[in-house]
Amino acid sequence: MTRVATAAPDTTLQAIAQVAVEARVGSQSGLFDYAVPEALTGVIEIGHRVRVPFGKRTVTGFVYALDQGPTVLELKPIEALLDAEPVLPAVLVELAGFVAAHYQVPLDEVVRAVVPPRVRAVIKRSVKRRRQSRILRQAAQVSHPAVIALEPGQEAARERIAVALTRQESEVFLLHGVTGSGKTEVYLALLEQVLAKEGQALVLIPEIALTPQTVGRFAARFPGRLAVLHSALTEAERAAEWWRIRRGEADIVIGPRAAVFAPLPRLRLIVIDEEESSAFKQDRIPRYHAPTVARWLARRTRSVLLLGSATPSVVTYAGALSGRERLLELPHRAQGRPLPPVTIVDMRKELQAEQFGPLSRPLREAIGESLARREQSILFLNRRGLATFVLCRDCGQARECPHCSVALVYHAALNRLQCHYCGSTEPLPRRCPACGSRYIKSFGIGTERIEQEVRSLFPAARVLRLDRDVMKTPDAADLIFDQMMSGEADVLVGTQLVAKGLDLPRVTTVGVVNADTSLHFPDYRSSERTFSLLTQVAGRAGRGSAASSVFIQTYTPDHPAIKHAQYHDYRGFFREELEVRRAYRFPPFAELIVATYGHRDEARAAREAKTAAEHLSATIALLNLGDIEVLGPSPAFVYRLKDEFRYEVTLKGADLHRVADGLPRGRGWSLDVDPM
């Protein structure tokens, strides 16, 4: 913490408040000490919002801790208490402290993530909710559904968790259920129990916009008792919803990762659906992982934490097998429906047969048969755009982003090249900027290209596309989902936005256009991500009564992620992947911290990273921590990003917080604890 003070001769005892100030101060802790005026002694509490002097200005802040003790400095006093009651509950203040310590970020950065901007500001509380999300408006028109009787497997899982809820003990459960096994029905039954005892619940899902059906089911089951937090809300709406939750007027909060900071005073149950999703990891400061934060919150509030997934992360499943979580399994689909058969299409053989299109013959035939039966198809490709890069066929130069070391992607709808990292765009060149040649060609395929291919092969088909390019409005995913549900569309082409959360009974053909796109990233989780995506996409088929089929197109049919996905074999994949992780000391066998330094001067970036790596190695040697490795420095995967050259230094080992004091900090540095 930092003292904001002037010199004083005595050491009189005085009341002190540690305040997380609303200013980007660069302090390692983000905390500053202030004297508590006599008029506020006994009144001020942890979580109160205050106004304090800071340099030559006055800023707001939150009281993080209260203390009393001697000091040789005369502390500046708190100027004003801004609210009669603490804005932040004490548990959220503690939670912010945990996040700051675990993820090695200043507390003021965490407070910005915990508290919406309009709540932090000095404004009136009477912000009105000017609108509801479309999801809740639709749900309000749905009659309260009858409670669905749980099947034996679902009921057994519910009973195990219900016991922990009744005891009000903090326990962590992993509900591992195949796609379509009815995990959501278990969640709903448990929520009924929590609400019957006047408790509250938090439900985290990867992204609200992608799961309109799931949110709609919760809203219809518990009308008027649900609060939805998501990025489509305006700042005023988010503040109004936050205050509604803070006052205890909502019994269930549902939202993406940031909802883990919802101020629920009577929290009893936390549900995290698709717990393995990388969407639960924030990619900007503070880089927190919502399931990790939820574990702390569950312990602190004596709540039950329920992790649900068809493809749990290797780390979570290994923890469940070791007893860290209680493992519950739903190995079969609800209502006796079978898992869909999966066909692996070796695209090398397609090339040998002179089939050069992006859709193989078996997949084309299956789509045609579904169309003939007036059924639907989903095509998945985790890459946007028409072409993934543009190349000069004379000199071989690919057009790169002028600000990042990545190829620009051609988007037909924009008729421009776009960088998917910084967002910059430029027109498609008529001549090569390097050699002047006119022989410029687009290579690779994205979702736009697949959409064009389907329209060309099946002119009568009604084709929709769902990716970030068409998600221009908060309701875009809802509208597409509605069209698929009503039978107004025949084929849906999309990125991972189509992989999860959709329950479409008319879908009988699912095609993975290229299963290899996520396999070859320099990321130890690439196999896990691929297996999870393939399994989740395959799970979109066979939701209705009609027979269905799944086709996975690949150039690496023998890869374990693809082989096990063919048979929906999570355990087989887990066993192989765990041995790979063991051999290379990746999680769960070690922790990781990645420190990244970026600077516009390439030589300085390399020099700073090298100095940091040497300092860390010296610290480890001094502390005799031979089990911790320092890897690098090495260029980041995207070496240049937004005109900055970036180098990474990676720490690998057990209990890396032992060397926390040696981690590089300051301008240009960013830390990623437990990278995903």
Short mmCIF file of C-alpha atoms in Angstrom, two decimals, residues 269 281 400 621:
data_model
loop_
_atom_site.label_atom_id
_atom_site.label_comp_id
_atom_site.label_asym_id
_atom_site.label_seq_id
_atom_site.Cartn_x
_atom_site.Cartn_y
_atom_site.Cartn_z
CA LEU A 269 -25.41 -21.98 -5.64
CA LYS A 281 -10.79 -16.13 -19.23
CA GLU A 400 -0.10 -8.29 -43.97
CA ALA A 621 18.60 -19.72 -8.14
#
